[in-house]
Tab-separated table of C-alpha atoms in Angstrom:
chain	number	residue	atom	x	y	z
A	1	ILE	CA	61.374	17.231	-12.971
A	2	VAL	CA	64.106	14.566	-13.099
A	3	LEU	CA	67.778	15.521	-13.531
A	4	VAL	CA	70.169	12.755	-14.583
A	5	GLN	CA	73.822	12.922	-13.490
A	6	THR	CA	73.932	16.713	-13.321
A	7	TYR	CA	77.577	17.801	-13.264
A	8	HIS	CA	77.456	21.372	-11.936
A	9	PRO	CA	75.720	21.770	-8.541
A	10	GLY	CA	74.922	25.387	-9.414
A	11	ASN	CA	72.641	24.129	-12.174
A	12	ILE	CA	70.656	22.114	-9.637
A	13	GLY	CA	70.065	25.245	-7.563
A	14	ALA	CA	69.119	27.330	-10.597
A	15	ILE	CA	66.672	24.646	-11.693
A	16	ALA	CA	65.032	24.568	-8.252
A	17	ARG	CA	64.510	28.310	-8.580
A	18	ALA	CA	63.146	27.984	-12.128
A	19	MET	CA	60.706	25.339	-10.961
A	20	LYS	CA	59.401	27.330	-8.017
A	21	THR	CA	58.713	30.425	-10.124
A	22	MET	CA	56.393	28.265	-12.233
A	23	GLY	CA	54.715	26.367	-9.394
A	24	LEU	CA	56.606	23.078	-9.652
A	25	LYS	CA	57.809	21.405	-6.459
A	26	LYS	CA	58.918	17.822	-7.126
A	27	LEU	CA	62.607	17.539	-8.055
A	28	VAL	CA	64.383	14.185	-8.426
A	29	LEU	CA	68.163	13.932	-8.778
A	30	VAL	CA	69.665	10.822	-10.360
A	31	ASP	CA	73.277	10.228	-9.335
A	32	PRO	CA	74.311	13.911	-9.159
A	33	ARG	CA	78.068	14.534	-9.138
A	34	GLU	CA	77.880	16.816	-6.094
A	35	TYR	CA	74.845	17.206	-3.846
A	36	PRO	CA	74.194	18.675	-1.339
A	37	ALA	CA	76.456	21.574	-2.259
A	38	GLU	CA	76.866	25.168	-1.156
A	39	GLU	CA	76.807	26.367	-4.758
A	40	ALA	CA	73.437	24.710	-5.304
A	41	SER	CA	72.008	26.429	-2.231
A	42	ASN	CA	73.392	29.803	-3.314
A	43	ARG	CA	71.848	29.510	-6.774
A	44	ALA	CA	68.477	28.403	-5.383
A	45	ALA	CA	67.771	31.826	-3.831
A	46	GLY	CA	64.209	31.751	-2.499
A	47	ALA	CA	63.669	28.139	-3.574
A	48	LEU	CA	65.521	26.233	-0.870
A	49	ASP	CA	62.329	24.351	-0.042
A	50	VAL	CA	62.322	22.792	-3.525
A	51	LEU	CA	66.048	22.082	-3.354
A	52	ASN	CA	66.105	20.644	0.160
A	53	ASN	CA	63.116	18.401	-0.538
A	54	ALA	CA	64.673	16.936	-3.680
A	55	THR	CA	64.747	13.138	-3.860
A	56	VAL	CA	68.124	11.569	-4.661
A	57	VAL	CA	68.346	8.130	-6.322
A	58	GLN	CA	71.134	6.223	-8.039
A	59	THR	CA	69.444	5.128	-11.275
A	60	LEU	CA	66.828	6.464	-13.663
A	61	PRO	CA	64.557	3.393	-13.296
A	62	GLU	CA	64.405	4.150	-9.551
A	63	ALA	CA	63.268	7.690	-10.310
A	64	LEU	CA	60.554	6.508	-12.695
A	65	THR	CA	59.172	3.535	-10.753
A	66	ASP	CA	55.623	4.859	-10.294
A	67	CYS	CA	55.513	7.115	-13.364
A	68	THR	CA	52.979	6.366	-16.081
A	69	GLN	CA	54.268	8.787	-18.726
A	70	VAL	CA	57.858	9.895	-19.173
A	71	PHE	CA	59.097	12.672	-21.445
A	72	ALA	CA	62.771	12.647	-22.404
A	73	THR	CA	64.152	16.062	-23.334
A	74	SER	CA	66.377	16.981	-26.258
A	75	ALA	CA	67.687	20.208	-27.749
A	76	ARG	CA	66.390	19.174	-31.157
A	77	LYS	CA	64.401	16.532	-33.035
A	78	ARG	CA	66.206	13.189	-33.236
A	79	ASN	CA	65.998	9.894	-35.077
A	80	TYR	CA	63.693	8.498	-32.428
A	81	THR	CA	60.835	6.028	-32.748
A	82	ARG	CA	58.694	7.529	-29.962
A	83	PRO	CA	56.360	10.499	-30.505
A	84	GLN	CA	58.264	13.800	-30.646
A	85	VAL	CA	56.579	16.906	-29.258
A	86	THR	CA	57.494	20.500	-28.503
A	87	ALA	CA	57.490	21.773	-24.931
A	88	GLU	CA	54.150	23.454	-25.610
A	89	GLU	CA	52.634	20.244	-27.011
A	90	ALA	CA	53.940	18.258	-24.045
A	91	ALA	CA	52.301	20.700	-21.631
A	92	GLY	CA	49.038	20.262	-23.522
A	93	TRP	CA	49.340	16.488	-23.167
A	94	VAL	CA	49.895	16.858	-19.420
A	95	LYS	CA	46.774	19.009	-19.126
A	96	ARG	CA	44.667	16.442	-20.993
A	97	ASN	CA	45.901	13.567	-18.814
A	98	PRO	CA	45.729	14.718	-15.184
A	99	LYS	CA	45.554	11.241	-13.664
A	100	GLU	CA	48.988	10.333	-14.941
A	101	LYS	CA	52.155	10.406	-12.836
A	102	ILE	CA	54.379	12.313	-15.247
A	103	ALA	CA	58.132	12.821	-15.280
A	104	ILE	CA	60.144	15.131	-17.521
A	105	VAL	CA	63.734	13.932	-17.720
A	106	PHE	CA	66.770	16.119	-18.416
A	107	GLY	CA	70.137	14.519	-19.159
A	108	ARG	CA	73.722	15.513	-18.453
A	109	GLU	CA	74.788	19.009	-19.441
A	110	ARG	CA	77.128	17.956	-22.241
A	111	MET	CA	75.970	14.497	-23.282
A	112	GLY	CA	72.239	14.471	-22.622
A	113	LEU	CA	70.524	11.107	-22.159
A	114	SER	CA	71.966	7.776	-23.267
A	115	ASN	CA	70.055	5.485	-25.642
A	116	GLU	CA	69.317	3.169	-22.725
A	117	GLN	CA	67.864	6.066	-20.733
A	118	LEU	CA	65.843	7.239	-23.734
A	119	GLY	CA	64.416	3.736	-23.947
A	120	LEU	CA	62.666	4.271	-20.603
A	121	CYS	CA	60.696	7.239	-21.956
A	122	GLN	CA	57.456	7.261	-23.932
A	123	GLN	CA	57.809	10.643	-25.665
A	124	LEU	CA	60.626	12.956	-26.722
A	125	LEU	CA	60.241	16.614	-25.774
A	126	TYR	CA	62.296	19.110	-27.747
A	127	ILE	CA	62.553	22.895	-27.695
A	128	PRO	CA	62.581	24.475	-31.177
A	129	GLY	CA	65.169	27.199	-31.645
A	130	ASN	CA	67.580	28.834	-34.049
A	131	PRO	CA	68.856	25.978	-36.272
A	132	GLU	CA	72.165	27.816	-36.660
A	133	TYR	CA	72.681	27.997	-32.891
A	134	ASP	CA	70.435	25.710	-30.895
A	135	VAL	CA	72.602	25.490	-27.768
A	136	LEU	CA	70.469	25.814	-24.642
A	137	ASN	CA	71.795	25.291	-21.130
A	138	ILE	CA	69.922	22.949	-18.829
A	139	GLY	CA	68.660	25.691	-16.517
A	140	SER	CA	67.112	27.581	-19.427
A	141	ALA	CA	65.593	24.386	-20.798
A	142	VAL	CA	63.907	23.592	-17.478
A	143	GLN	CA	62.665	27.186	-17.237
A	144	ILE	CA	61.058	26.984	-20.694
A	145	VAL	CA	59.399	23.640	-20.013
A	146	SER	CA	58.203	24.810	-16.589
A	147	TYR	CA	56.744	27.949	-18.150
A	148	GLU	CA	54.835	25.941	-20.766
A	149	LEU	CA	53.398	23.767	-17.991
A	150	PHE	CA	52.461	26.855	-16.001
A	151	LYS	CA	50.666	28.383	-19.009
A	152	GLN	CA	48.532	25.263	-19.333
A	153	LEU	CA	47.992	24.356	-15.690
A	154	GLY	CA	48.885	27.208	-13.366
A	155	ASN	CA	46.821	29.969	-11.808
A	156	HIS	CA	48.261	33.148	-13.275
A	157	ARG	CA	49.257	36.096	-11.113
A	158	ASP	CA	47.361	38.493	-13.348
A	159	LYS	CA	44.199	36.657	-12.275
A	160	GLY	CA	44.979	37.323	-8.639
A	161	GLU	CA	45.967	33.730	-7.883
A	162	ILE	CA	49.119	32.132	-6.538
A	163	GLY	CA	51.097	30.565	-9.374
A	164	GLU	CA	51.071	26.924	-8.402
A	165	ILE	CA	50.241	23.966	-10.587
A	166	THR	CA	47.529	21.798	-9.077
A	167	GLN	CA	45.441	18.843	-10.248
A	168	ASP	CA	42.266	20.795	-9.416
A	169	SER	CA	42.660	22.904	-12.546
A	170	ILE	CA	42.320	20.001	-15.016
A	171	LYS	CA	39.917	17.192	-15.958
A	172	ASN	CA	40.205	13.436	-15.487
A	173	THR	CA	41.025	10.900	-18.196
A	174	ILE	CA	42.376	7.339	-18.461
A	175	ALA	CA	45.278	6.011	-16.407
A	176	TYR	CA	48.340	4.700	-18.229
A	177	ALA	CA	50.450	1.839	-16.923
A	178	SER	CA	53.302	2.822	-14.622
A	179	GLN	CA	56.946	2.438	-15.605
A	180	GLN	CA	57.267	-0.380	-13.073
A	181	GLU	CA	54.265	-2.194	-14.581
A	182	LEU	CA	55.746	-1.798	-18.061
A	183	GLU	CA	59.112	-3.181	-16.947
A	184	ARG	CA	57.411	-6.220	-15.406
A	185	PHE	CA	55.428	-6.726	-18.605
A	186	TYR	CA	58.599	-6.561	-20.717
A	187	GLN	CA	60.258	-9.133	-18.457
A	188	HIS	CA	57.206	-11.412	-18.756
A	189	LEU	CA	57.071	-10.905	-22.535
A	190	GLU	CA	60.760	-11.732	-22.937
A	191	SER	CA	60.419	-14.845	-20.775
A	192	THR	CA	57.398	-16.127	-22.712
A	193	LEU	CA	58.849	-15.386	-26.148
A	194	SER	CA	62.091	-17.107	-25.164
A	195	ALA	CA	60.136	-20.162	-24.011
A	196	THR	CA	58.298	-20.342	-27.344
A	197	GLY	CA	61.570	-20.158	-29.262
A	198	PHE	CA	60.768	-16.791	-30.821
A	199	LEU	CA	63.714	-15.244	-28.992
A	200	VAL	CA	67.126	-16.829	-28.609
A	201	LYS	CA	67.439	-17.552	-24.880
A	202	ASN	CA	69.660	-15.063	-23.026
A	203	HIS	CA	70.117	-13.052	-26.240
A	204	PRO	CA	66.837	-11.176	-26.887
A	205	GLY	CA	68.725	-8.464	-28.767
A	206	GLU	CA	67.081	-6.215	-31.311
A	207	ALA	CA	63.732	-8.025	-31.331
A	208	MET	CA	62.930	-7.096	-27.722
A	209	GLN	CA	64.128	-3.547	-28.275
A	210	ARG	CA	61.760	-3.158	-31.217
A	211	LEU	CA	58.889	-4.684	-29.270
A	212	GLN	CA	59.495	-2.262	-26.410
A	213	GLN	CA	59.513	0.639	-28.853
A	214	MET	CA	56.224	-0.584	-30.330
A	215	PHE	CA	54.522	-0.778	-26.936
A	216	ALA	CA	55.971	2.601	-25.962
A	217	ARG	CA	54.305	4.120	-29.027
A	218	ALA	CA	51.026	2.347	-28.246
A	219	GLN	CA	51.118	3.575	-24.609
A	220	PRO	CA	48.811	0.902	-23.154
A	221	ASN	CA	46.835	1.858	-20.094
A	222	ALA	CA	46.901	-0.193	-16.904
A	223	LYS	CA	43.822	-2.247	-17.821
A	224	GLU	CA	45.167	-3.064	-21.285
A	225	LEU	CA	48.501	-4.104	-19.815
A	226	ARG	CA	46.769	-6.485	-17.409
A	227	MET	CA	44.970	-8.030	-20.391
A	228	LEU	CA	48.290	-8.486	-22.210
A	229	ARG	CA	49.804	-10.096	-19.108
A	230	GLY	CA	46.781	-12.420	-19.025
A	231	ILE	CA	47.403	-13.457	-22.637
A	232	LEU	CA	51.034	-14.193	-21.825
A	233	GLY	CA	49.915	-16.196	-18.800
A	234	SER	CA	47.680	-18.345	-21.019
A	235	VAL	CA	50.587	-18.977	-23.379
A	236	ASP	CA	52.784	-19.921	-20.414
A	237	LYS	CA	50.236	-22.549	-19.334
A	238	LEU	CA	50.181	-24.092	-22.814
A	239	ILE	CA	53.973	-24.254	-22.821
A	240	ASP	CA	53.978	-25.991	-19.424
A	241	GLU	CA	51.555	-28.608	-20.709
């Protein structure tokens, strides 16, 4: 679970507690306004291990460096070019793709995620609700998403097991490219397309944004991305000649 620029420290504590009840342990805080904080510790009753082990970074790209699939969260469907899934559908995707390093990103309490931050994510996760009043606080949103993950992946208490999500409960599939690998590919793509004259040098603008959206929808795996980098490398050699 990744929290971006959380304003109220109490929300961080409540989220740590919500995560632990559903077997989640890894919490990443991106540029929180106040952390560590006494209020966060007070609200994390029984989940101080999750809270105290949280990783703090300054930017979202830092938080997503080794992630291969990133879900951005939203209170509702949006005009967004990536796949849009409910919390339940996202949990199903996670179960089907156990090899992936997955992050679920929650934005600021009032403003959510910026367009630039959304651009780092492959899918948009939304929580359907009452269309006449779809206001959901961040702690409740994390609790719902954590519960959907637990339903798909956790060992339920009514089966006599400890409720903790583990990779042992799911099957193996393909491995997607990491966020860091994608960023390097985009940099290589922009450089090559600029050299060919397709992009105006130093002003890639909308064309690169649309290309990134296209590749985000395609979700290439690591092997496919290496092939694409190889193609770009061949083009680079022709340009140098």
